[in-house]
Tab-separated table of C-alpha atoms and ligand atoms in Angstrom:
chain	number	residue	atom	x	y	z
A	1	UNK	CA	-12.527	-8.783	26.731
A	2	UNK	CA	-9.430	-10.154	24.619
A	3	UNK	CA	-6.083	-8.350	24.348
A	4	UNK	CA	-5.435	-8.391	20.403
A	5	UNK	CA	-1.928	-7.757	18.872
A	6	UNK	CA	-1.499	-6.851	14.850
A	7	UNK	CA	1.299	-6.943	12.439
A	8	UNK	CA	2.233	-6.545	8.712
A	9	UNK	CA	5.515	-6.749	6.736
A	10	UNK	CA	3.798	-3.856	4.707
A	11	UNK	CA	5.194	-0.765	6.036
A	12	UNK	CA	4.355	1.951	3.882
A	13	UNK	CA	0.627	1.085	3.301
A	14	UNK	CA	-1.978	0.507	5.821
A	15	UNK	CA	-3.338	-3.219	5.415
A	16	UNK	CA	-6.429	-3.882	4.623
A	17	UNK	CA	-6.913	-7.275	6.908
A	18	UNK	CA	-5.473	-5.252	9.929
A	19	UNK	CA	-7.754	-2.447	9.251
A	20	UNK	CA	-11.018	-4.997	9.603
A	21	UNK	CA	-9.680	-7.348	11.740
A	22	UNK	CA	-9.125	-4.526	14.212
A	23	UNK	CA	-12.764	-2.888	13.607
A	24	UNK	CA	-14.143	-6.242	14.267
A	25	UNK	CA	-12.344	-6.846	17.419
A	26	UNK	CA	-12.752	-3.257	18.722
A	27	UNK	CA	-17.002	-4.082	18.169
A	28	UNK	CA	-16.869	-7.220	20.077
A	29	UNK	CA	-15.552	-4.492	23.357
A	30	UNK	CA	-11.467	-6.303	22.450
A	31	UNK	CA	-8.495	-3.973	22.725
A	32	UNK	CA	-6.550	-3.910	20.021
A	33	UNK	CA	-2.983	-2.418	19.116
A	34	UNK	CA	0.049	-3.000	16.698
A	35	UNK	CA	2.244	-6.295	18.048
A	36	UNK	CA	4.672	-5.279	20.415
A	37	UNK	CA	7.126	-8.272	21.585
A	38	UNK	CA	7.191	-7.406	24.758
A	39	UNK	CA	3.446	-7.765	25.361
A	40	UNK	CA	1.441	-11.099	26.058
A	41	UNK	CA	-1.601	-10.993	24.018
A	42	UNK	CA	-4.904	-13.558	23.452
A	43	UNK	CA	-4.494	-13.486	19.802
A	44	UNK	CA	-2.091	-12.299	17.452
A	45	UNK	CA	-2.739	-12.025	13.389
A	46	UNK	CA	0.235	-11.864	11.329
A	47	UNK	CA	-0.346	-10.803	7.774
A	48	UNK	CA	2.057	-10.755	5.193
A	49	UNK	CA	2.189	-9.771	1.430
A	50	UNK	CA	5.065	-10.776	0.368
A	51	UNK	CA	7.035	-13.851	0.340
A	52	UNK	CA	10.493	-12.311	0.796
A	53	UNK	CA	10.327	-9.973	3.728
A	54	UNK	CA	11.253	-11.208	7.571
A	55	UNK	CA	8.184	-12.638	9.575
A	56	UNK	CA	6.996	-11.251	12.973
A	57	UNK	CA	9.582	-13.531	15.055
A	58	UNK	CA	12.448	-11.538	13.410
A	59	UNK	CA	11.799	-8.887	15.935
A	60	UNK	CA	11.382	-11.680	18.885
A	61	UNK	CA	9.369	-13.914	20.079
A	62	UNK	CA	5.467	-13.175	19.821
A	63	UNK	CA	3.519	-13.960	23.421
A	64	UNK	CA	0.211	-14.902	22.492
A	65	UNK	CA	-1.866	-17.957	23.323
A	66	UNK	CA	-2.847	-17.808	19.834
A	67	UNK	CA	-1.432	-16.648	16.206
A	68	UNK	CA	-3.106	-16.215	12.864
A	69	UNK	CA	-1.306	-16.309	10.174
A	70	UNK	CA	-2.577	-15.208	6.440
A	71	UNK	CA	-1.870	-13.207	3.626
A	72	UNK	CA	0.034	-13.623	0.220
A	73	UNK	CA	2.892	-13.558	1.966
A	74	UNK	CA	2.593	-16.945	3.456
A	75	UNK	CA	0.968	-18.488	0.327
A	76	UNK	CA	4.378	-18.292	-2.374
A	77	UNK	CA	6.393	-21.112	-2.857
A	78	UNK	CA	9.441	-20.748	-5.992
A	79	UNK	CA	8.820	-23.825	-8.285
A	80	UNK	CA	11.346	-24.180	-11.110
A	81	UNK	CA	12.319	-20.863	-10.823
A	82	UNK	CA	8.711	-19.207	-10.802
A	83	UNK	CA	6.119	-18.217	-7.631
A	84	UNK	CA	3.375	-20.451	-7.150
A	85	UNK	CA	0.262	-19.628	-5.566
A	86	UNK	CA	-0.653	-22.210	-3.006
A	87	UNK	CA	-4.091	-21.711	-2.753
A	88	UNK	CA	-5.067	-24.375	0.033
A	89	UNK	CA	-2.633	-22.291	2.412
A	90	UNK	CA	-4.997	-19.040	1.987
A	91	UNK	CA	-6.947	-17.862	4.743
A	92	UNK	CA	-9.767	-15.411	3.499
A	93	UNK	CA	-11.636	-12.972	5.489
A	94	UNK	CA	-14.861	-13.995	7.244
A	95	UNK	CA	-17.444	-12.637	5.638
A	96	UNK	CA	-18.959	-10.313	8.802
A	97	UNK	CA	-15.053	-8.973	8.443
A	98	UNK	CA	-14.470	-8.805	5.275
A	99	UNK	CA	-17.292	-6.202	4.541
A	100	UNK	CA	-16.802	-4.192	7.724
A	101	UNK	CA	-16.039	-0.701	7.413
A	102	UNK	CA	-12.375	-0.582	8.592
A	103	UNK	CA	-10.400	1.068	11.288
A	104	UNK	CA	-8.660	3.752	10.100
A	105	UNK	CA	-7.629	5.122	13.395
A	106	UNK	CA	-5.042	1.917	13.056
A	107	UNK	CA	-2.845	4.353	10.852
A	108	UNK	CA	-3.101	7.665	11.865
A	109	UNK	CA	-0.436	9.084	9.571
A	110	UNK	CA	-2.711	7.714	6.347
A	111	UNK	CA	-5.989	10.083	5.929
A	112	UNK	CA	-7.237	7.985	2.592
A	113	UNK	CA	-9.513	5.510	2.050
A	114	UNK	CA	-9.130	2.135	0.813
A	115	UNK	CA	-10.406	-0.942	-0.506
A	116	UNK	CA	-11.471	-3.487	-3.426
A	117	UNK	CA	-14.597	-2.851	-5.218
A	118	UNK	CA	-13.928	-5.621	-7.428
A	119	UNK	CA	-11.772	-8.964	-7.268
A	120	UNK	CA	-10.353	-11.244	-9.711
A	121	UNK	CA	-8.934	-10.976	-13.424
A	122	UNK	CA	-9.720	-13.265	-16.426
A	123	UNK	CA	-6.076	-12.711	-18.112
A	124	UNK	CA	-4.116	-14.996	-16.326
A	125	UNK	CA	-0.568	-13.699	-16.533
A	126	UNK	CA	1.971	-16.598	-15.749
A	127	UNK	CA	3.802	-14.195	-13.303
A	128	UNK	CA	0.226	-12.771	-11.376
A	129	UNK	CA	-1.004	-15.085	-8.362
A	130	UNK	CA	-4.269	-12.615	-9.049
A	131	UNK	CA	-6.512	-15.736	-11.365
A	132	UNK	CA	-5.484	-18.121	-8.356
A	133	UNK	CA	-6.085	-16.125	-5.481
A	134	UNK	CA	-9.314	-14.143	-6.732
A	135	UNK	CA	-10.531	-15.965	-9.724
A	136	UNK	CA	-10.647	-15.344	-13.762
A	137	UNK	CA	-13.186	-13.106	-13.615
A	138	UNK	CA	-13.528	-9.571	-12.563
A	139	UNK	CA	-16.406	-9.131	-10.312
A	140	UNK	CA	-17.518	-6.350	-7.896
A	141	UNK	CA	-17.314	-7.089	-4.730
A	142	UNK	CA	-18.317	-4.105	-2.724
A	143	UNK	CA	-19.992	-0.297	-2.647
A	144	UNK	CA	-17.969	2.501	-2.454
A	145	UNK	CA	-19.576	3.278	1.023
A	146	UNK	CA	-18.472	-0.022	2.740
A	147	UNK	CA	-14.549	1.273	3.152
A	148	UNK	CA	-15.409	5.390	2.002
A	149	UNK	CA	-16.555	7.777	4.013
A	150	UNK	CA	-15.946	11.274	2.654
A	151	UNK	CA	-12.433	10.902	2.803
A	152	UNK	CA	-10.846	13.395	0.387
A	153	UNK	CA	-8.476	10.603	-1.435
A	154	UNK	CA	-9.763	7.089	-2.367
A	155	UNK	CA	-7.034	3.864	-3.121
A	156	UNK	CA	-8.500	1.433	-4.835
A	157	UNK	CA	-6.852	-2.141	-4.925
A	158	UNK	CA	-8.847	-3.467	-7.509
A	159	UNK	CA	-6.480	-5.684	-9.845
A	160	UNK	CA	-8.632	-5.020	-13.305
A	161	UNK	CA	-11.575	-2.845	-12.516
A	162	UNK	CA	-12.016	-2.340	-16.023
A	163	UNK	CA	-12.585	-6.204	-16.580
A	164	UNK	CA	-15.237	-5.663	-14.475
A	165	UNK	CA	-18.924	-5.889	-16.547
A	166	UNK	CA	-20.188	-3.676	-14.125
A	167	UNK	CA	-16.929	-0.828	-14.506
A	168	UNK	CA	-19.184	1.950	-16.043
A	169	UNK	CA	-21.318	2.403	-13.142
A	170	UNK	CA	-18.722	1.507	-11.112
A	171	UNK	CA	-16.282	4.735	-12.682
A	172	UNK	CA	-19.790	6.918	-12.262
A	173	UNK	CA	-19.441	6.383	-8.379
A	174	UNK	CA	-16.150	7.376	-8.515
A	175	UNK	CA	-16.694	10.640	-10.221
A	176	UNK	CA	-20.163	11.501	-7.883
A	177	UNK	CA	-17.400	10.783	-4.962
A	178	UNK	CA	-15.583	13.715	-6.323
A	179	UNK	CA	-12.508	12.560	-4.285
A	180	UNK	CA	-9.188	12.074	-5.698
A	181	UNK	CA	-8.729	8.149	-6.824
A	182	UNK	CA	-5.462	6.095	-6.987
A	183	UNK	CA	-5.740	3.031	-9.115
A	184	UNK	CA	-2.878	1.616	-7.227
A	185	UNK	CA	-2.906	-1.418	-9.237
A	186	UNK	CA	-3.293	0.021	-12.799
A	187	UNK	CA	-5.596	-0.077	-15.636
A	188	UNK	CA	-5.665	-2.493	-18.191
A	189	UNK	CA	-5.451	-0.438	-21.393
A	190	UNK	CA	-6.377	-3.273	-23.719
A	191	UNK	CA	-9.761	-2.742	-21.840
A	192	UNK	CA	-9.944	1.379	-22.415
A	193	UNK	CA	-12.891	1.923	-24.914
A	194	UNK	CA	-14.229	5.792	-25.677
A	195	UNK	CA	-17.159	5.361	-22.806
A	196	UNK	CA	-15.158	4.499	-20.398
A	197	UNK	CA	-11.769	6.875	-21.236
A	198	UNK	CA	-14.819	9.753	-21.272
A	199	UNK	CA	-15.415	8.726	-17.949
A	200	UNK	CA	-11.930	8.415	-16.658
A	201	UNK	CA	-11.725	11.957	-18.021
A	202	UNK	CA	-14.397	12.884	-15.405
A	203	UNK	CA	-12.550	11.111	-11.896
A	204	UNK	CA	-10.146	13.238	-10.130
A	205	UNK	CA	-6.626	11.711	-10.689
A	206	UNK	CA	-3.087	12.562	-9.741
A	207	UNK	CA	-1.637	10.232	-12.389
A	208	UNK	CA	-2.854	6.698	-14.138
A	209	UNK	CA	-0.629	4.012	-14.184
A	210	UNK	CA	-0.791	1.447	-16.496
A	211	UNK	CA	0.998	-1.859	-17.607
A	212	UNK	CA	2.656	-3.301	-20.849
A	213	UNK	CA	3.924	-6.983	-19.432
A	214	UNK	CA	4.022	-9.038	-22.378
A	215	UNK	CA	6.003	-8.389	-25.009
A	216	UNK	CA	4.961	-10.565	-27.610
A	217	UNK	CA	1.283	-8.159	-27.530
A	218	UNK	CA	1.881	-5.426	-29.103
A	219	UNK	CA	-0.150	-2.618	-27.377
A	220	UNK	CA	0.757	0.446	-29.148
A	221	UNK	CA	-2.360	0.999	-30.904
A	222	UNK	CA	-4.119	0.870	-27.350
A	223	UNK	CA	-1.695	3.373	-25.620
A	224	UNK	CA	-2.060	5.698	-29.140
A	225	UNK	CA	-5.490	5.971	-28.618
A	226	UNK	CA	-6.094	6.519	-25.119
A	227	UNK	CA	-3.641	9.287	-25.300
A	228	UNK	CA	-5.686	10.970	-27.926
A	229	UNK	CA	-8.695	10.758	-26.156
A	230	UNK	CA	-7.655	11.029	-22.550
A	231	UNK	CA	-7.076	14.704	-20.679
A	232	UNK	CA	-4.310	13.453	-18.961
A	233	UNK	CA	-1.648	14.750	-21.567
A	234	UNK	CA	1.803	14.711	-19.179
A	235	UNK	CA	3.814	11.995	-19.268
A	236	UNK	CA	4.198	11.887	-15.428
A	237	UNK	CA	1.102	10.936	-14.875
A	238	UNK	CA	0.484	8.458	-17.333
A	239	UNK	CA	2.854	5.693	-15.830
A	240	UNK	CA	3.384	2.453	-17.451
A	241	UNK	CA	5.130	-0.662	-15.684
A	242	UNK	CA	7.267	-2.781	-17.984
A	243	UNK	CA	7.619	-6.510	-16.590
A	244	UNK	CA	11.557	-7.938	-17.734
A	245	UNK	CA	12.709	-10.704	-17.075
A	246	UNK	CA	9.945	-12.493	-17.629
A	247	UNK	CA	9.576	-13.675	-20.843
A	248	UNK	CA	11.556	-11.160	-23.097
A	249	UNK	CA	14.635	-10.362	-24.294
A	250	UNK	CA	16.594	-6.875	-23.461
A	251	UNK	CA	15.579	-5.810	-27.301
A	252	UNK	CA	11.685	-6.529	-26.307
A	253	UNK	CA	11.977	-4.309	-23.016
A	254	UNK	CA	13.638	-1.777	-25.121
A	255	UNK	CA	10.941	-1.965	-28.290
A	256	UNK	CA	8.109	-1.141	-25.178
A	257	UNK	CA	10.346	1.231	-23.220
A	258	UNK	CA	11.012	3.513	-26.407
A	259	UNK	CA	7.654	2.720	-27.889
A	260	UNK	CA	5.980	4.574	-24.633
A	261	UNK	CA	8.335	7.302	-24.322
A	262	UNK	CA	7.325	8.131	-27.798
A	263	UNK	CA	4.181	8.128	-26.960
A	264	UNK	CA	4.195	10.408	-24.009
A	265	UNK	CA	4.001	7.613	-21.305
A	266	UNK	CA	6.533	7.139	-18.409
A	267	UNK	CA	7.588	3.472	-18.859
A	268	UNK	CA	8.740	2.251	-15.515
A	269	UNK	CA	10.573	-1.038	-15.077
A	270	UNK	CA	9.658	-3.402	-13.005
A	271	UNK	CA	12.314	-6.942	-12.854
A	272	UNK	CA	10.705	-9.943	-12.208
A	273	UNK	CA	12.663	-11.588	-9.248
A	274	UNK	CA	14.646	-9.005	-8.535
A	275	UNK	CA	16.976	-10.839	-6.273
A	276	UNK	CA	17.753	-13.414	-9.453
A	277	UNK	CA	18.209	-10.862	-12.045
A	278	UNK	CA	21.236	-9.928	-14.044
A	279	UNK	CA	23.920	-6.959	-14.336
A	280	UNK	CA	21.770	-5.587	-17.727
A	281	UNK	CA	18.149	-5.858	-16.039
A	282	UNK	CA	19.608	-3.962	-13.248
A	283	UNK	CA	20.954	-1.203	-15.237
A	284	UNK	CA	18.466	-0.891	-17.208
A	285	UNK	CA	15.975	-0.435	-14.234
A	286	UNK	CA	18.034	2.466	-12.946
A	287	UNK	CA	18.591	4.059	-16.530
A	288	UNK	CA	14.570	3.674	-17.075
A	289	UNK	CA	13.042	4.660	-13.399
A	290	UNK	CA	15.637	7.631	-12.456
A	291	UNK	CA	13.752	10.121	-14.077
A	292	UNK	CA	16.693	12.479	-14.645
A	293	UNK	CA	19.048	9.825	-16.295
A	294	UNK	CA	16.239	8.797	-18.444
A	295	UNK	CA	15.762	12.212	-19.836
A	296	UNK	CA	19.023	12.887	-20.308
A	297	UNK	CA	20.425	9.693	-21.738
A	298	UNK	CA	18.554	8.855	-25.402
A	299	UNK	CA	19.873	5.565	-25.685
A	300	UNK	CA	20.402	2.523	-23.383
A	301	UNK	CA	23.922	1.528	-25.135
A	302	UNK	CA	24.687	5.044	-24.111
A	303	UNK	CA	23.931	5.174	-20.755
A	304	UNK	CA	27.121	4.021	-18.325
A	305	UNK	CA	25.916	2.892	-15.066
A	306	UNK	CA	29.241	4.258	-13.358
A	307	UNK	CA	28.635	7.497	-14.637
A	308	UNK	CA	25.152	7.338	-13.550
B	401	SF4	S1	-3.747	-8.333	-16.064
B	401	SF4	FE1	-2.751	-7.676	-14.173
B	401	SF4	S2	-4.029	-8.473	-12.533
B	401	SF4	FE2	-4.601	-9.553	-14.384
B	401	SF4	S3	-3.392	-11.436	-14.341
B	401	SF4	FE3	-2.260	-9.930	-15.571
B	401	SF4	S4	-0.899	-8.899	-14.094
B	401	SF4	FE4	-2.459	-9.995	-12.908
């Protein structure tokens, strides 16, 4: 019987790889619990998402006679400016793991389900590591039942399950689930047609979030419809991430930013390497994405970060 430590630089989500890992383990008669430094383990896994948070040594030294590392997180390298997907450096998921039901019990404080029902994305976004870790093409990838067990609430990590050929049938198990669903990772509204925003209509959802990251596309015709045909008529919960500096000038993030609001959307902006991003990208984040600025300033040339 093997002593098994865990850890994630994802703190306020359960992870997925933990989750299995540890319902693997925990079959096989191992022990498993979160990494604590003090504690000599067998094995350790490490998994990270991103590239930019501290690694498990931060903390101190990990005693284990063995460490796995995998995850995004360890897979990012900046070339000329940009993240880069290193693909050789990924370590996927055994298969016997990958489609194990996992172990919730890891997070007690999180009473949802979660998972992928489908993988990849044909659109290739310059900025998405999605196409290089997963593939250009949506595919499904599991049944609901292999990470859902009557659990009231249902987060999907799917990155375009509406690229998926098989969505339709897909969005019917959702609605015969009759829990609540979380697209965490949006919905590709180029994608919306009327049979599948009729079925949308019929899945319990707090809010839908969608995206508008390019801003030489001009997607207003897309969001015009779906609002016309979707239930979900308040703005806060139709949620729409606007990529910046990426690609687009302060006018461009503007033209999308007032273009949703008109529309009844909540744009919310999201700033493409944060850590390298100017005065105006960070003002007009906080002007955009506090809610009660937003409302009350009209204009971005009127909105004085000092004042708030
Ligand atoms: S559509 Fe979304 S998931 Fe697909 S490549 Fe673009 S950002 Fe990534």
């Amino acid at each position: 019987m093997a002593k098994i430590g865990l850890w994630s630089d994802y703190h306020n989500f359960p992870s997925l790889p933990l989750m299995k890992l540890s319902a693997y383990h925990k079959q096989k008669g191992d022990t498993v619990e979160m990494l604590n430094h003090l504690v000599h383990y067998d094995l350790v896994y490490c998994s990270k998402t991103f590239s930019f948070t501290p690694d498990a040594e931060t903390n101190g030294i990990i005693q284990a006679d063995e460490i796995i590392r995998g995850g995004t997180g360890y897979c990012i390298s900046i070339v000329d400016g940009k993240e880069v997907f290193n693909k050789s450096k990924d370590v996927e998921l055994p298969k016997e793991i990958e489609h194990i039901y996992p172990d919730y019990s890891l997070y007690p404080n999180y009473n949802y389900a979660v998972g992928f029902l489908t993988r990849g994305c044909p659109r290739g976004c310059g900025f998405c590591i999605v196409g290089c870790k997963e593939g250009l093409c949506s595919r499904q990838v599991a049944d609901l039942s292999e990470f859902w067990r009557e659990q009231k609430e249902i987060k999907l990590l799917d990155p375009n399950l509406l690229a998926c050929q098989e969505h339709e049938k897909i969005l019917q198990q959702l609605i015969n689930s009759e829990a609540r669903i979380d697209f965490t990772q949006g919905l590709d509204i180029r994608l919306t047609t009327p049979d599948n925003i009729a079925l949308l209509n019929k899945i319990k959802t707090q809010r839908l979030h969608f995206a508008w990251d390019n801003p030489k596309q001009d997607l207003t015709d897309y969001f015009k419809r779906f609002s016309e045909s979707s239930k979900i008529k308040s703005c806060d919960k139709k949620i729409v991430y606007v990529l910046t500096n990426y690609n687009s000038s302060i006018d461009e993030d503007l033209y999308r930013i007032y273009t949703l609001r008109d529309l009844g959307y909540n744009p919310y902006v999201m700033i493409y390497q944060k850590e390298r991003a100017d005065r105006p990208h960070r003002d007009l984040q906080r002007w955009v994405n506090c809610r009660l600025i937003f409302r009350s300033v009209n204009k971005f040339e009127d909105y004085d970060r000092k004042k708030g």
